[in-house]
Amino acid sequence: MRVNGKPYRTIWVNSDDEKIIQVIDQRYLPHKFVIEDLSSLSGAVTAIKDMHVRGAGLIGATAAYGMYLAAMEAPEDGSFDNFMEKAGERLKSSRPTAVNLSWAVDRQLTAIEDGTSAGDKILIALKSAGEIADMDAENCRRIGEHGFEIISEISRRKNGKTVNILTHCNAGWLAFVDFGTATAPIYAAFDKGIDLHVWVDETRPRNQGASLTAWELENQGVPYTIISDNAGGHLMQHGMVDMVLVGSDRTTVTGDVANKTGTYLKALAALDNRVPFYVALPSSTFDWELEDGINGIPIEERGADEVRYIEGLCEGEIKRVLLTPENSRAANYAFDVTPARLVTRLITEKGICRPDRKSILEMFPENKR
Ligand code: MRU
C-alpha cells in the first residue's frame, strides 16, 4: 500500500544489505513514520513482543525473518539445528495468541532441513522467509477479491447507497505484509467505485483502530469515522451498520474466532440486530488441531499499564499520561473468542465458507487429519 504516494510493505530486506530486515515501527503511528532495522534474533523477538510490529500475518512474517537472522547467528558446527530449534522456541513464546507465529517458525524449521551446510541453510531461510511474506500478501489480495463480492452485493441491495462497514482493531495492511484481511475487501470495493464508509472502533487499550486503521484509511482516501469501542451496539440498533468485518489471530478448525478483545461483544450486538458478521483470515491463521476456541486458544494477558495509561501527541511530542487513580490495579486481556455460532461467514484466500468443520475442511482438504 502507499504512504505519501510511495508503495510500502510492512517488512522487507534492506536493498543495500541483506543482513538487515526493515519494518515499519508501528509504535509511532499515526504521528511519526519510523522504519526500524532488525539485525538479530533478539531484535526480532523484541519487535514482536513489544509490538513494534503486530497483527497476525506480520507477526508470522517477522518470525520467519527472525529465523533467518537466527541462522546467521547459529554456530556452524553440529549444533546449528539445535540452536535453530531454540531460536524458534524464543520466537514462539514472544506472543501466544496469533497462530501465524508458530506456523511461520515451523515452516522455517522444515525448510532448513534441506540445507547441507550452515551457509546453505542461511540462504534457504532467507528465501523461505521471502516466500512466507509474499504468500501473506497474495493471500490478503485474494481475500480482498472474495470479500469484494459481499460488499458489492450489499451495495446492489441498497441501490448504490453508502455501505457502512464496522471494523475492530487493525486487520489492515499494517497487520499483514500488504493489503490486510478485513481491509482488503474494503480497498477492493473502494477502488471499484463502491460508495462505502467505515466505522472504526478505537480499540482500547492500545487503540489500533484509532491509530492504525484510521491512518491506513486516511492514506487510501477511504471515508471513515472513529467511534468509541462501546458505540457499535447503538449504531447497529439504528440501522447504521450494514456489515461487521473483522480479522482473526487464530481460528479453530470448528470456526471459533480469536480476535482483539471486544470482538465478541460486537458479534453479540450484530446477532441481536441481524447485522451480518464476517471474519477475514488467511489459511495460516487456522489452528487445524483445535476444536474448542473458548477453552483452547491461549489468550495473551499484557501489562496493566497499557490500560492505566494512554499515549498521544501533545505539543508535537508523543506523550503518555495516567488515566486512573495512581494505585489502581488493571487487567489486560488482549483477545477474546467469538464462538462460531455468531459468525456469518469466513472470508479466506480460497473463497467464502461457513464457520464449521465440514465447510472449512472442504475448502482446505489438505488439512484433514
Ligand atoms: O495485538 P495485535 O495488534 O497484534 O492484535 C492483532 C490484531 O490486530 C487484531 O486482533 C486483528 O483484528 C486481527 S488480524 C491480524
GROMACS .gro file of N, CA, C and O and ligand atoms in nm, residues 51 53-59 95 98 168-172 175-176 181-182 206 208 212 246-249 258-261 263 280 300 302 334-335, ligand 1:
model
  159
   51MET      N    1   0.558  -0.509   2.038
   51MET     CA    2   0.462  -0.461   1.939
   51MET      C    3   0.512  -0.343   1.852
   51MET      O    4   0.437  -0.253   1.820
   53VAL      N    5   0.605  -0.437   1.571
   53VAL     CA    6   0.523  -0.498   1.466
   53VAL      C    7   0.413  -0.576   1.537
   53VAL      O    8   0.434  -0.625   1.647
   54ARG      N    9   0.296  -0.584   1.475
   54ARG     CA   10   0.188  -0.658   1.538
   54ARG      C   11   0.089  -0.697   1.429
   54ARG      O   12   0.102  -0.657   1.315
   55GLY      N   13  -0.011  -0.775   1.471
   55GLY     CA   14  -0.105  -0.827   1.372
   55GLY      C   15  -0.059  -0.965   1.328
   55GLY      O   16   0.061  -0.986   1.303
   56ALA      N   17  -0.154  -1.058   1.316
   56ALA     CA   18  -0.120  -1.199   1.298
   56ALA      C   19  -0.023  -1.225   1.182
   56ALA      O   20   0.080  -1.290   1.198
   57GLY      N   21  -0.054  -1.174   1.064
   57GLY     CA   22   0.027  -1.204   0.946
   57GLY      C   23   0.167  -1.145   0.957
   57GLY      O   24   0.267  -1.210   0.923
   58LEU      N   25   0.175  -1.022   1.007
   58LEU     CA   26   0.306  -0.957   1.017
   58LEU      C   27   0.390  -1.021   1.128
   58LEU      O   28   0.513  -1.034   1.114
   59ILE      N   29   0.325  -1.065   1.235
   59ILE     CA   30   0.400  -1.136   1.339
   59ILE      C   31   0.462  -1.263   1.277
   59ILE      O   32   0.578  -1.295   1.301
   95ARG      N   33   0.472  -1.397   2.162
   95ARG     CA   34   0.329  -1.362   2.175
   95ARG      C   35   0.249  -1.491   2.155
   95ARG      O   36   0.272  -1.563   2.058
   98ALA      N   37  -0.165  -1.529   1.833
   98ALA     CA   38  -0.166  -1.541   1.686
   98ALA      C   39  -0.091  -1.668   1.644
   98ALA      O   40   0.028  -1.683   1.669
  168HIS      N   41  -1.304  -0.368   1.378
  168HIS     CA   42  -1.246  -0.360   1.512
  168HIS      C   43  -1.096  -0.383   1.501
  168HIS      O   44  -1.051  -0.465   1.423
  169CYS      N   45  -1.021  -0.310   1.581
  169CYS     CA   46  -0.875  -0.322   1.584
  169CYS      C   47  -0.814  -0.286   1.448
  169CYS      O   48  -0.872  -0.208   1.372
  170ASN      N   49  -0.700  -0.344   1.417
  170ASN     CA   50  -0.641  -0.321   1.286
  170ASN      C   51  -0.611  -0.455   1.222
  170ASN      O   52  -0.515  -0.523   1.258
  171ALA      N   53  -0.698  -0.493   1.130
  171ALA     CA   54  -0.671  -0.610   1.047
  171ALA      C   55  -0.643  -0.557   0.907
  171ALA      O   56  -0.691  -0.608   0.806
  172GLY      N   57  -0.564  -0.451   0.902
  172GLY     CA   58  -0.531  -0.385   0.776
  172GLY      C   59  -0.394  -0.428   0.727
  172GLY      O   60  -0.336  -0.525   0.777
  175ALA      N   61  -0.118  -0.497   0.968
  175ALA     CA   62  -0.122  -0.621   1.046
  175ALA      C   63  -0.073  -0.741   0.965
  175ALA      O   64  -0.059  -0.851   1.019
  176PHE      N   65  -0.047  -0.717   0.836
  176PHE     CA   66  -0.001  -0.825   0.747
  176PHE      C   67   0.120  -0.773   0.671
  176PHE      O   68   0.183  -0.677   0.713
  181THR      N   69  -0.647  -0.811   0.592
  181THR     CA   70  -0.755  -0.907   0.571
  181THR      C   71  -0.890  -0.834   0.571
  181THR      O   72  -0.955  -0.823   0.467
  182ALA      N   73  -0.929  -0.778   0.686
  182ALA     CA   74  -1.059  -0.709   0.689
  182ALA      C   75  -1.059  -0.588   0.596
  182ALA      O   76  -1.164  -0.550   0.542
  206ARG      N   77  -0.481  -0.040   2.333
  206ARG     CA   78  -0.369   0.011   2.253
  206ARG      C   79  -0.414   0.093   2.133
  206ARG      O   80  -0.334   0.145   2.058
  208GLN      N   81  -0.547   0.035   1.835
  208GLN     CA   82  -0.503   0.003   1.698
  208GLN      C   83  -0.602   0.055   1.594
  208GLN      O   84  -0.565   0.083   1.481
  212LEU      N   85  -0.408   0.309   1.391
  212LEU     CA   86  -0.354   0.240   1.274
  212LEU      C   87  -0.456   0.227   1.161
  212LEU      O   88  -0.427   0.263   1.046
  246VAL      N   89  -1.420  -0.815   1.048
  246VAL     CA   90  -1.302  -0.813   1.136
  246VAL      C   91  -1.201  -0.918   1.089
  246VAL      O   92  -1.230  -0.999   1.001
  247GLY      N   93  -1.083  -0.915   1.150
  247GLY     CA   94  -0.980  -1.015   1.121
  247GLY      C   95  -0.979  -1.123   1.228
  247GLY      O   96  -1.074  -1.135   1.307
  248SER      N   97  -0.874  -1.200   1.231
  248SER     CA   98  -0.860  -1.304   1.334
  248SER      C   99  -0.713  -1.330   1.361
  248SER      O  100  -0.628  -1.314   1.273
  249ASP      N  101  -0.685  -1.367   1.484
  249ASP     CA  102  -0.548  -1.404   1.522
  249ASP      C  103  -0.532  -1.556   1.530
  249ASP      O  104  -0.421  -1.607   1.521
  258ALA      N  105  -1.062  -1.622   1.751
  258ALA     CA  106  -0.996  -1.532   1.847
  258ALA      C  107  -0.957  -1.405   1.773
  258ALA      O  108  -0.898  -1.410   1.664
  259ASN      N  109  -0.993  -1.294   1.830
  259ASN     CA  110  -0.955  -1.165   1.772
  259ASN      C  111  -0.940  -1.065   1.886
  259ASN      O  112  -0.963  -1.098   2.002
  260LYS      N  113  -0.900  -0.943   1.852
  260LYS     CA  114  -0.875  -0.841   1.954
  260LYS      C  115  -0.992  -0.829   2.050
  260LYS      O  116  -1.108  -0.836   2.010
  261THR      N  117  -0.960  -0.810   2.178
  261THR     CA  118  -1.062  -0.807   2.281
  261THR      C  119  -1.172  -0.705   2.246
  261THR      O  120  -1.143  -0.596   2.198
  263THR      N  121  -1.416  -0.798   2.030
  263THR     CA  122  -1.479  -0.850   1.908
  263THR      C  123  -1.606  -0.929   1.943
  263THR      O  124  -1.710  -0.917   1.875
  280ALA      N  125  -1.240  -1.216   0.817
  280ALA     CA  126  -1.148  -1.238   0.704
  280ALA      C  127  -1.016  -1.290   0.758
  280ALA      O  128  -0.958  -1.231   0.850
  300GLU      N  129  -0.359  -1.389   2.535
  300GLU     CA  130  -0.247  -1.310   2.587
  300GLU      C  131  -0.296  -1.212   2.694
  300GLU      O  132  -0.395  -1.142   2.673
  302ARG      N  133  -0.155  -0.884   2.873
  302ARG     CA  134  -0.045  -0.789   2.863
  302ARG      C  135  -0.039  -0.703   2.989
  302ARG      O  136  -0.125  -0.714   3.076
  334ALA      N  137  -0.591  -0.937   2.614
  334ALA     CA  138  -0.574  -0.873   2.484
  334ALA      C  139  -0.664  -0.928   2.373
  334ALA      O  140  -0.680  -0.865   2.269
  335PHE      N  141  -0.719  -1.047   2.393
  335PHE     CA  142  -0.803  -1.108   2.288
  335PHE      C  143  -0.926  -1.169   2.351
  335PHE      O  144  -0.931  -1.191   2.473
  370MRU     O1  145  -0.241  -0.718   1.946
  370MRU     P1  146  -0.234  -0.702   1.798
  370MRU     O2  147  -0.237  -0.562   1.750
  370MRU     O3  148  -0.122  -0.783   1.736
  370MRU     O4  149  -0.369  -0.770   1.756
  370MRU     C1  150  -0.387  -0.828   1.636
  370MRU     C2  151  -0.486  -0.755   1.564
  370MRU     O5  152  -0.453  -0.659   1.501
  370MRU     C3  153  -0.622  -0.795   1.566
  370MRU     O6  154  -0.669  -0.876   1.658
  370MRU     C4  155  -0.673  -0.810   1.428
  370MRU     O7  156  -0.805  -0.775   1.427
  370MRU     C5  157  -0.656  -0.948   1.373
  370MRU     S1  158  -0.587  -0.952   1.221
  370MRU     C6  159  -0.423  -0.958   1.247
   0.00000   0.00000   0.00000
